Coordinates of N, CA and C in Angstrom, one line a residue:
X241 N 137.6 115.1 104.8 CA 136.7 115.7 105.7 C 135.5 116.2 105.0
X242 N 135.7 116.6 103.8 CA 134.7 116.8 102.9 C 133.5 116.3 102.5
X243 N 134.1 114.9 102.3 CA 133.6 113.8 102.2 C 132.6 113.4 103.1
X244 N 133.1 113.3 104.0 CA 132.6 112.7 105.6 C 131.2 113.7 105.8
X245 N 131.5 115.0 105.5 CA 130.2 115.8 106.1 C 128.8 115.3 105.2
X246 N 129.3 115.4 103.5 CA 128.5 115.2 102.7 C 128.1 113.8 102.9
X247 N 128.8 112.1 103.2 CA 128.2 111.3 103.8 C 126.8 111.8 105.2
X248 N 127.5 112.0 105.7 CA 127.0 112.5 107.4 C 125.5 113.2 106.8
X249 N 125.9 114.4 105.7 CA 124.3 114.8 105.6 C 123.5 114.6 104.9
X250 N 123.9 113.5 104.3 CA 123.2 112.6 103.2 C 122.7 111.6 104.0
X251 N 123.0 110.8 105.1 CA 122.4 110.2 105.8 C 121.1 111.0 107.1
X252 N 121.8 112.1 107.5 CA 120.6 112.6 108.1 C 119.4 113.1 106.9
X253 N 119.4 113.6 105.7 CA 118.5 113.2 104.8 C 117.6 112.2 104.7
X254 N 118.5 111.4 104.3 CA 117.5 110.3 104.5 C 117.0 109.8 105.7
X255 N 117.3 109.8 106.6 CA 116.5 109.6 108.1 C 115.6 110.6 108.0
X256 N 115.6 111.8 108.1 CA 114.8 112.8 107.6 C 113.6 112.2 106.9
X257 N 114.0 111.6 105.7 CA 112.8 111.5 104.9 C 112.0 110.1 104.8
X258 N 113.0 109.4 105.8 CA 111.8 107.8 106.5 C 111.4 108.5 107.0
X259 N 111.5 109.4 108.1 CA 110.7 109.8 109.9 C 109.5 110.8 108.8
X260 N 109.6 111.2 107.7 CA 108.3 111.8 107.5 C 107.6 111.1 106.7
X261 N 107.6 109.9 105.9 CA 107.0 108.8 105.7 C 106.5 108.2 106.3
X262 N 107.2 107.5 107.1 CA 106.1 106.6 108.6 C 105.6 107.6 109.1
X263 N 106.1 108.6 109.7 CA 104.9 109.6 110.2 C 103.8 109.8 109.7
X264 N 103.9 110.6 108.2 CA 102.4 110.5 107.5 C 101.7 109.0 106.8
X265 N 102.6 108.0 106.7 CA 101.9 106.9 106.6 C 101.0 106.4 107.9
X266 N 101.7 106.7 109.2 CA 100.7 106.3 110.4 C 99.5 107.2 110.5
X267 N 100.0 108.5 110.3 CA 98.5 109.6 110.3 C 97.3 108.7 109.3
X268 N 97.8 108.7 108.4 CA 97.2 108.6 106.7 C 96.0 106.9 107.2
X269 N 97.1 105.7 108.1 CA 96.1 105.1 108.6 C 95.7 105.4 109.2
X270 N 95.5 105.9 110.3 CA 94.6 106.2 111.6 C 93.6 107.0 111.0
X271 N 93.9 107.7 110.3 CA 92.6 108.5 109.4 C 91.8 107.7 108.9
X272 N 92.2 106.4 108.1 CA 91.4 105.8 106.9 C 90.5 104.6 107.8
X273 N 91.3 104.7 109.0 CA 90.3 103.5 109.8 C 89.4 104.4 110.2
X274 N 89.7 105.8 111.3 CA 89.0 106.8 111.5 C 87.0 107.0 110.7
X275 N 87.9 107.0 109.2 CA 87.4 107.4 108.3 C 85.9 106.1 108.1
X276 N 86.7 104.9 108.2 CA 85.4 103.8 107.8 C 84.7 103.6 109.0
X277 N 84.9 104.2 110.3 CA 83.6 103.9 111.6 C 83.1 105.0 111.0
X278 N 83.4 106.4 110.8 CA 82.7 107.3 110.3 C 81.2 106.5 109.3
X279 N 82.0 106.1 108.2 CA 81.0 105.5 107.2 C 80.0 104.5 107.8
X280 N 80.8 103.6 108.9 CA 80.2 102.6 109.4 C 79.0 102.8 110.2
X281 N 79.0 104.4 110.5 CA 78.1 104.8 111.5 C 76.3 104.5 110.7
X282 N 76.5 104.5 109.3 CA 75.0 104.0 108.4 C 74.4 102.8 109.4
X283 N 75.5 101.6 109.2 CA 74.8 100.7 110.4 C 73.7 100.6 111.4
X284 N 74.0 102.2 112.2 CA 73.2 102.1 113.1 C 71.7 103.2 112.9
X285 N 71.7 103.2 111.4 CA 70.7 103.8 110.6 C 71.1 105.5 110.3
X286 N 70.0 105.6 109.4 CA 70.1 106.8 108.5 C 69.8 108.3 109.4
X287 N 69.6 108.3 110.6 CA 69.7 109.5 111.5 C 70.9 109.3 112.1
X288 N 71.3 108.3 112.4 CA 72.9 108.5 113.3 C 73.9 108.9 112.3
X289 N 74.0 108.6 110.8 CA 74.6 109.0 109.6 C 74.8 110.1 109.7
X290 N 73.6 110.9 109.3 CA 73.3 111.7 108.9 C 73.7 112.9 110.0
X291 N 73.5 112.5 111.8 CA 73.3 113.4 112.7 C 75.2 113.6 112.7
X292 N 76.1 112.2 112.8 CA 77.5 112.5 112.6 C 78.0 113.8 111.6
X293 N 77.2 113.4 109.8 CA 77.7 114.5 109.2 C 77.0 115.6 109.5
X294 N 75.9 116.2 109.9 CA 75.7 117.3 110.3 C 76.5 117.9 111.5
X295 N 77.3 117.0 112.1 CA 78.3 117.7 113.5 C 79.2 118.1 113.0
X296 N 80.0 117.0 111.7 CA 81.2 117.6 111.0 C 80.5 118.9 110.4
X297 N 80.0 119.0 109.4 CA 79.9 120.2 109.1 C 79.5 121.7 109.9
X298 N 79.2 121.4 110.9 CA 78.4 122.2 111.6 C 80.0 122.9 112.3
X299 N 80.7 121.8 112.5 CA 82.3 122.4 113.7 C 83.0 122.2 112.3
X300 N 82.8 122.7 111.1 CA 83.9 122.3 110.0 C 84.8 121.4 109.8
X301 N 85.0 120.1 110.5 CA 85.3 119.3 110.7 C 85.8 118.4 109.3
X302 N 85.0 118.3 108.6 CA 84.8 118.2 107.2 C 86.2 118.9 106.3
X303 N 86.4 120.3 106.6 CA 87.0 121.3 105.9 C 88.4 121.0 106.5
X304 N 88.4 121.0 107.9 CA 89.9 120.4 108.4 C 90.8 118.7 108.0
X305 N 89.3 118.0 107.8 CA 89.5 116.6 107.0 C 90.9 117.1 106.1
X306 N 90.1 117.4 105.3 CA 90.6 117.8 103.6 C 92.0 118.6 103.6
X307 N 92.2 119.9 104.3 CA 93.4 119.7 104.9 C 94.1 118.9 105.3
X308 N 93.8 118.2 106.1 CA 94.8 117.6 106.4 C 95.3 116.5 105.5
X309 N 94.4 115.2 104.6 CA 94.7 114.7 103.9 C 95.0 115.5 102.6
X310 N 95.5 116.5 102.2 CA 96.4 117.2 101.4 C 97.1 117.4 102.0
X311 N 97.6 117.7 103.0 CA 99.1 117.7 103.8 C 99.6 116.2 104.2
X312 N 98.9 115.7 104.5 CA 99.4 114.0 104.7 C 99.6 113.6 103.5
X313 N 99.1 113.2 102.5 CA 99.5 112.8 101.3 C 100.1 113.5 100.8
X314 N 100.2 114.8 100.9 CA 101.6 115.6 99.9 C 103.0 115.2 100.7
X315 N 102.7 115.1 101.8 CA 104.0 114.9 102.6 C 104.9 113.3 102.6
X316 N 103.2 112.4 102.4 CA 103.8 111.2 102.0 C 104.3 110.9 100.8
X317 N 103.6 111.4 99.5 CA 104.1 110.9 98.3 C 105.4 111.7 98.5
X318 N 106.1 113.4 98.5 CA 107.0 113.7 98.7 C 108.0 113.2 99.2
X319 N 108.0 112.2 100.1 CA 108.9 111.1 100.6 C 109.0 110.3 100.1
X320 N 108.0 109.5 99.8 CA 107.9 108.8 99.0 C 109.1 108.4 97.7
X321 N 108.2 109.9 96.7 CA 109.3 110.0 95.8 C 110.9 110.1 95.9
X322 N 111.2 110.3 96.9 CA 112.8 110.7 97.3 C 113.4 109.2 97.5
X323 N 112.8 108.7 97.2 CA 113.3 106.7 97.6 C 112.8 106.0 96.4
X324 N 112.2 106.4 95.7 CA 111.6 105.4 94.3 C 112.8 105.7 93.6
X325 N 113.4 104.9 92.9 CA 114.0 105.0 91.6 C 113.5 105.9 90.5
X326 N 113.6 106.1 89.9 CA 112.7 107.7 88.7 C 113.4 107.6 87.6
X327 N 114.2 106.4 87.4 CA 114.8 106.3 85.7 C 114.3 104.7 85.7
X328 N 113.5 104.6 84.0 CA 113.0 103.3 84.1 C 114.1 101.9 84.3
X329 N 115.5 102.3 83.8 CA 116.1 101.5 84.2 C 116.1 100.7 85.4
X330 N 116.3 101.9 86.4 CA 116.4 101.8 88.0 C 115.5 100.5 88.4
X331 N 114.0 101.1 87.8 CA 112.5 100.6 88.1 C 112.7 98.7 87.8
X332 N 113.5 99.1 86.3 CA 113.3 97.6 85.7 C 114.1 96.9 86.7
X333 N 115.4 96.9 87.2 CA 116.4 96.3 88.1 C 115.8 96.2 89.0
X334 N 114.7 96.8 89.8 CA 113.9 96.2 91.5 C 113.0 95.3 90.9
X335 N 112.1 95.4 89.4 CA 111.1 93.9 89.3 C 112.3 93.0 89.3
X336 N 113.2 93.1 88.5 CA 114.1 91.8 88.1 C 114.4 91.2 89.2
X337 N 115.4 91.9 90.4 CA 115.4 91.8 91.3 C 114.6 90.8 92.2
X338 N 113.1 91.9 92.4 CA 111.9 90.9 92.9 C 112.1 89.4 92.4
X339 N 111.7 89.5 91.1 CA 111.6 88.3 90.3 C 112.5 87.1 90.7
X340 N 114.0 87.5 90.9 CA 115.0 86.5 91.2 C 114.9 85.8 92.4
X341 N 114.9 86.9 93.7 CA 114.9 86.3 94.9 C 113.5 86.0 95.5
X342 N 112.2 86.3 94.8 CA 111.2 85.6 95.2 C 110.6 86.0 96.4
X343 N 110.8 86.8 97.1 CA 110.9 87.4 98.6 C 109.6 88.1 98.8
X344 N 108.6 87.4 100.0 CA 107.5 88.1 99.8 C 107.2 89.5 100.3
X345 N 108.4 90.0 101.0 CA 108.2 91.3 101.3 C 109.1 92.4 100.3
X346 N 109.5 91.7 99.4 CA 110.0 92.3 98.4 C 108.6 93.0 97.2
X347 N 108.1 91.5 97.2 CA 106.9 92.4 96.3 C 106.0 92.8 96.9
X348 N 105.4 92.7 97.9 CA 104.5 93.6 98.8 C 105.2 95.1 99.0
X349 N 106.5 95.2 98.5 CA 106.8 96.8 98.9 C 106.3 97.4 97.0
X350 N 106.6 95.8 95.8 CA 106.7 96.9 94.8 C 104.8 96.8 94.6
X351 N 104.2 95.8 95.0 CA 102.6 96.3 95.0 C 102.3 97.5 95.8
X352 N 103.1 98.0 96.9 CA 102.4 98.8 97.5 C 102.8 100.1 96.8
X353 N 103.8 100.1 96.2 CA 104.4 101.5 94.9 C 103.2 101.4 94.4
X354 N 102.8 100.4 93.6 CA 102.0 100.4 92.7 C 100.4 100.8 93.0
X355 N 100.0 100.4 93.8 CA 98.6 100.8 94.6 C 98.8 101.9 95.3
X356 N 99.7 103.0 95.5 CA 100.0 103.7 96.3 C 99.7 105.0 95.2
X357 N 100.3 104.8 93.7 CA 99.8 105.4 93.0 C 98.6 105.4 92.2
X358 N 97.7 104.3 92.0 CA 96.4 104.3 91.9 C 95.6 104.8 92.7
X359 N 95.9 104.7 94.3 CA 95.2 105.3 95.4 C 95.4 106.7 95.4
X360 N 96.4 107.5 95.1 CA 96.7 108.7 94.6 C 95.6 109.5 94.3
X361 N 95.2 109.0 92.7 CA 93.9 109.4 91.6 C 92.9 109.1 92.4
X362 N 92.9 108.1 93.4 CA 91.4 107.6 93.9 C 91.1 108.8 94.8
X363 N 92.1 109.1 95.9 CA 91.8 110.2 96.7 C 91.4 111.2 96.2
X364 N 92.4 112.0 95.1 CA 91.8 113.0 94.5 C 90.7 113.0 94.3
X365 N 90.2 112.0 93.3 CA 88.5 112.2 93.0 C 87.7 112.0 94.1
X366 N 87.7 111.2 95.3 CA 87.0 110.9 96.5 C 86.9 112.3 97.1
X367 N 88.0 113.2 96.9 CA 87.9 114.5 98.2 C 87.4 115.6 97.2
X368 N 87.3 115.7 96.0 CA 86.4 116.5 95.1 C 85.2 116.6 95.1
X369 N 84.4 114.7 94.8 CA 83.4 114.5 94.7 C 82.9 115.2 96.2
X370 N 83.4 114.7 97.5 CA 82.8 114.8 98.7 C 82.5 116.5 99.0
X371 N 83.7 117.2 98.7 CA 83.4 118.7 98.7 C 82.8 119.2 97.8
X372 N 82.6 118.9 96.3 CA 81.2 119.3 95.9 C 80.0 119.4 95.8
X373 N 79.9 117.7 96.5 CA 78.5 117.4 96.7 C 78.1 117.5 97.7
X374 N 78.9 117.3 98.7 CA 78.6 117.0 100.3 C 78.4 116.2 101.1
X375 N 77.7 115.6 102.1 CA 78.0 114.5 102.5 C 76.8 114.2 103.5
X376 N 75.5 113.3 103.3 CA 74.5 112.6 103.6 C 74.3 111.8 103.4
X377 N 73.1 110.7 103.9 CA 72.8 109.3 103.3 C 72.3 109.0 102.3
X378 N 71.7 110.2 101.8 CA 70.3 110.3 100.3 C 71.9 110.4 99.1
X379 N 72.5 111.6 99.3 CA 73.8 111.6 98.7 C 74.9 111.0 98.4
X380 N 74.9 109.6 99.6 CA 75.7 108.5 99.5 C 75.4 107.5 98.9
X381 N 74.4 107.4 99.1 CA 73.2 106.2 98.5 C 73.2 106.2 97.1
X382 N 73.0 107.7 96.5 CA 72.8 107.5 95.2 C 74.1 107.6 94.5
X383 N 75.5 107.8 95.0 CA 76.5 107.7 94.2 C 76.8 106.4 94.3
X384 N 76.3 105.5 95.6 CA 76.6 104.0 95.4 C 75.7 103.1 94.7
X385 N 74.7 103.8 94.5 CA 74.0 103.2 94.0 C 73.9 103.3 92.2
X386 N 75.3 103.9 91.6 CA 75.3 103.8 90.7 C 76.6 103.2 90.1
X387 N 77.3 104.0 88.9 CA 78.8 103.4 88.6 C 80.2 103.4 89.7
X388 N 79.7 104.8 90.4 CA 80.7 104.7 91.6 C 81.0 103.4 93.1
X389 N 80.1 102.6 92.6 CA 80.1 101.4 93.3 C 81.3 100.7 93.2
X390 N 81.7 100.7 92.3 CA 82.6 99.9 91.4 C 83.6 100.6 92.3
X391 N 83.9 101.9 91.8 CA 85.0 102.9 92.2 C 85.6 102.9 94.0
X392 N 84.3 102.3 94.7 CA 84.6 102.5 96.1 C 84.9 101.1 96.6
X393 N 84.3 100.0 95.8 CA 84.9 98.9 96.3 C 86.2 98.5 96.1
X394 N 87.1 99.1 94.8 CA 88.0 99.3 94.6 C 88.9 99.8 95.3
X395 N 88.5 101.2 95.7 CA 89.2 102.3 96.9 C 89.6 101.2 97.7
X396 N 88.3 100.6 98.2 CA 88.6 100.0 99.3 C 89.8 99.0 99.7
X397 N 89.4 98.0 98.6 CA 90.6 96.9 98.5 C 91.7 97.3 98.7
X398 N 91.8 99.0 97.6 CA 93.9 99.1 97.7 C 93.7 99.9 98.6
X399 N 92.9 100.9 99.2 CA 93.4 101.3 100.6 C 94.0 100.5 101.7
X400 N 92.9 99.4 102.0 CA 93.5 98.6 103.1 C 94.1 98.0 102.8
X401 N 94.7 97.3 101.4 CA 96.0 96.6 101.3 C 96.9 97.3 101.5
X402 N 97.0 98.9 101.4 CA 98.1 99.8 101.2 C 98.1 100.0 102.9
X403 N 97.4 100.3 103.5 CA 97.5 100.7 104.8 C 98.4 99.4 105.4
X404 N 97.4 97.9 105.3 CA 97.9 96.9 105.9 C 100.1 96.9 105.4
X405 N 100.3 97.0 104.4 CA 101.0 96.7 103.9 C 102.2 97.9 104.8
X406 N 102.0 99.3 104.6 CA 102.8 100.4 105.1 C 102.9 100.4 106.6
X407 N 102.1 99.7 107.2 CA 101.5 99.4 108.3 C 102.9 98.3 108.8
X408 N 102.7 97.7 108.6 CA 103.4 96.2 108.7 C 104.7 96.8 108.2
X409 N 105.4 97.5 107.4 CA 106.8 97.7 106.5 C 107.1 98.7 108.0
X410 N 106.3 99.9 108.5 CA 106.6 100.9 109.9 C 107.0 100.0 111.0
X411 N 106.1 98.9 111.2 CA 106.7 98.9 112.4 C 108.0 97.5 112.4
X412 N 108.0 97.0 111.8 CA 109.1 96.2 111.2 C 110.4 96.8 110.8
X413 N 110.3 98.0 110.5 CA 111.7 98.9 110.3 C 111.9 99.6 111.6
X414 N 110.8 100.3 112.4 CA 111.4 101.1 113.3 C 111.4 100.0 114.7
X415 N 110.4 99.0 115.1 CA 110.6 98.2 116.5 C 110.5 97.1 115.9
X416 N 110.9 96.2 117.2 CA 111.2 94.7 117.5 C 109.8 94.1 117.1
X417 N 109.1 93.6 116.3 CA 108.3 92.9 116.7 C 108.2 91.5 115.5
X418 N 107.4 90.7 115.9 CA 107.7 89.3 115.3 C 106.9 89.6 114.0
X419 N 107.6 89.3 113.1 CA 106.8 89.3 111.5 C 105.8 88.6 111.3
X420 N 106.0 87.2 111.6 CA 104.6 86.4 111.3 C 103.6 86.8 112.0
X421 N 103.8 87.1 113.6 CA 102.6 87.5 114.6 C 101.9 89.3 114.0
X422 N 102.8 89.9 113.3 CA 102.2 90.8 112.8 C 101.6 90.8 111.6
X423 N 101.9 89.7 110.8 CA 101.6 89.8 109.4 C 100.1 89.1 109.9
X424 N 99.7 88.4 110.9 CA 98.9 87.6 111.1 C 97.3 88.5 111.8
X425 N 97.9 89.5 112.7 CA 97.0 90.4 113.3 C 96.5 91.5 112.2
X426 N 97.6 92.0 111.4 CA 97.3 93.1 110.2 C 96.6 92.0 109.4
X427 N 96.7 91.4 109.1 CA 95.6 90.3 108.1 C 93.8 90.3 108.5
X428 N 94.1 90.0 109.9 CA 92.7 90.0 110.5 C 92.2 91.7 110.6
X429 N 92.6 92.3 110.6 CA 92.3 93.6 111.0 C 91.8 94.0 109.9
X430 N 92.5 93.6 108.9 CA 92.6 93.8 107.3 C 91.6 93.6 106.6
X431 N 90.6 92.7 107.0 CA 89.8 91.5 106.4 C 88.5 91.9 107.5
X432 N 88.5 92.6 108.3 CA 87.5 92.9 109.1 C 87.1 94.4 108.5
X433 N 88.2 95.8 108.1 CA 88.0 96.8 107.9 C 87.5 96.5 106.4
X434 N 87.8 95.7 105.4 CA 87.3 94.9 104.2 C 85.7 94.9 104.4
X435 N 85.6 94.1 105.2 CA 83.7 93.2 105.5 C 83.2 94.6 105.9
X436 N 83.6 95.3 107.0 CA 82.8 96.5 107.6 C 82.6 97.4 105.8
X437 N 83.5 97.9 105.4 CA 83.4 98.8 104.0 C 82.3 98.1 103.1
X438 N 82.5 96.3 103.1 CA 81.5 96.4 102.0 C 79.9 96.4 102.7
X439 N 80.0 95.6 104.1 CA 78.7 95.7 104.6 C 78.1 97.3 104.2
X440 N 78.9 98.5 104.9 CA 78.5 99.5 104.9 C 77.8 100.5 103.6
X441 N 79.0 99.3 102.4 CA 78.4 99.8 100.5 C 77.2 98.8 100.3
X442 N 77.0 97.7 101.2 CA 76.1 97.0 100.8 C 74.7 97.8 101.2
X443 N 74.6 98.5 102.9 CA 73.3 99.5 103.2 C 73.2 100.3 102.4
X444 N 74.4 101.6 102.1 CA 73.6 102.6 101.2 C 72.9 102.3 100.0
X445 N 73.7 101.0 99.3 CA 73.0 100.7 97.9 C 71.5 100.1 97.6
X446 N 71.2 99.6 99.3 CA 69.7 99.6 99.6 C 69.2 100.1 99.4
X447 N 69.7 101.4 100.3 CA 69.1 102.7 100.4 C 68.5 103.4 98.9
X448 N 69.6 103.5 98.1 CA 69.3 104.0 97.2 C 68.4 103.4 96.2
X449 N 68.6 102.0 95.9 CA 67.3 101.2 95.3 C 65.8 101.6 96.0
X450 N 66.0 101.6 97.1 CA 64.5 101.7 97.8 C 64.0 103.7 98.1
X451 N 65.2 104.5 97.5 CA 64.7 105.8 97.2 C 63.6 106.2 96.2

């Protein structure tokens, strides 16, 4: 009987700590797509930019951002960690693993460990730099227009592979839907929010050459 309970609440544990993983994983994308019409809004020039971040700041909108992506991400890595292996042994038996069966959603889960903690560092310094310095077109321009170019085109790649990826692993675990037809729509989606990021690093860096 003992046994059985400690089974029983070892399994609501773990349900527990998928249901708060996909949860903040779905937040975490809706945000990051949220987040690139936000950026995307340069497109339609440097007053519509500029008049969006003057609204956020003005209704602190900005300040609630940042909360909340410190509660989403603390809540997702937190889960996260509760399912990773944490002895390198453990670690080395899922590449080998990988390695043997070949399985492409095998390694799409160990790339997305892996970009999930480079994207980690990336947030950090993205949500520092933005609350120190703040957020305009003169101000965007010139951090893209320097070494941080590098740094955002990067963001960008493993964000949306990490989204597309966590993306695709949520709804495949929790509903019915067809793998290929989703792997096929998350690709296009994937590859569009890609083009819009760089289009959008491609304007400010204009910008800032022509400052």
């Amino acid at each position: 009987m003992e046994l059985q309970r400690t089974y029983i609440s070892g399994k609501k544990t773990d349900f527990l700590v998928e249901l708060v993983q996909t949860i903040s994983g779905l937040l975490l994308v809706a945000f990051l797509w949220t987040h690139m019409i936000f950026v995307a809004s340069i497109l339609l020039g440097v007053n519509a930019f500029n008049a969006l971040a003057g609204f956020m700041e003005h209704y602190h909108l900005l300040d609630a951002a940042v909360i909340f992506i410190i509660l989403a991400v603390g809540a997702h890595v937190g889960a996260v960690l509760r399912r990773v292996p944490g002895r390198w042994q453990e670690q080395k038996m899922i590449w080998q693993h990988a390695r043997t069966i070949k399985h492409n959603d095998t390694w799409s889960w160990l790339f997305q460990a892996v970009t999930g903690s480079a994207m980690l560092i990336l947030i950090i310094i993205h949500v520092f730099i933005v609350v120190y310095a703040g957020i305009d077109s003169t101000l965007s321009a010139e951090r893209v227009h320097s070494w941080m170019l590098w740094f955002y085109i990067v963001f960008l790649f493993l964000a949306e592979y990490h989204a597309s990826v966590g993306l695709y692993r949520a709804l495949v675990k929790w509903g019915y839907v067809k793998r290929h037809s989703l792997k096929r729509i998350l690709t296009i989606v994937t590859i569009c929010t890609i083009g819009l990021g760089l289009i959008s690093l491609w304007v400010f860096y204009s910008l800032g050459g022509s400052a």
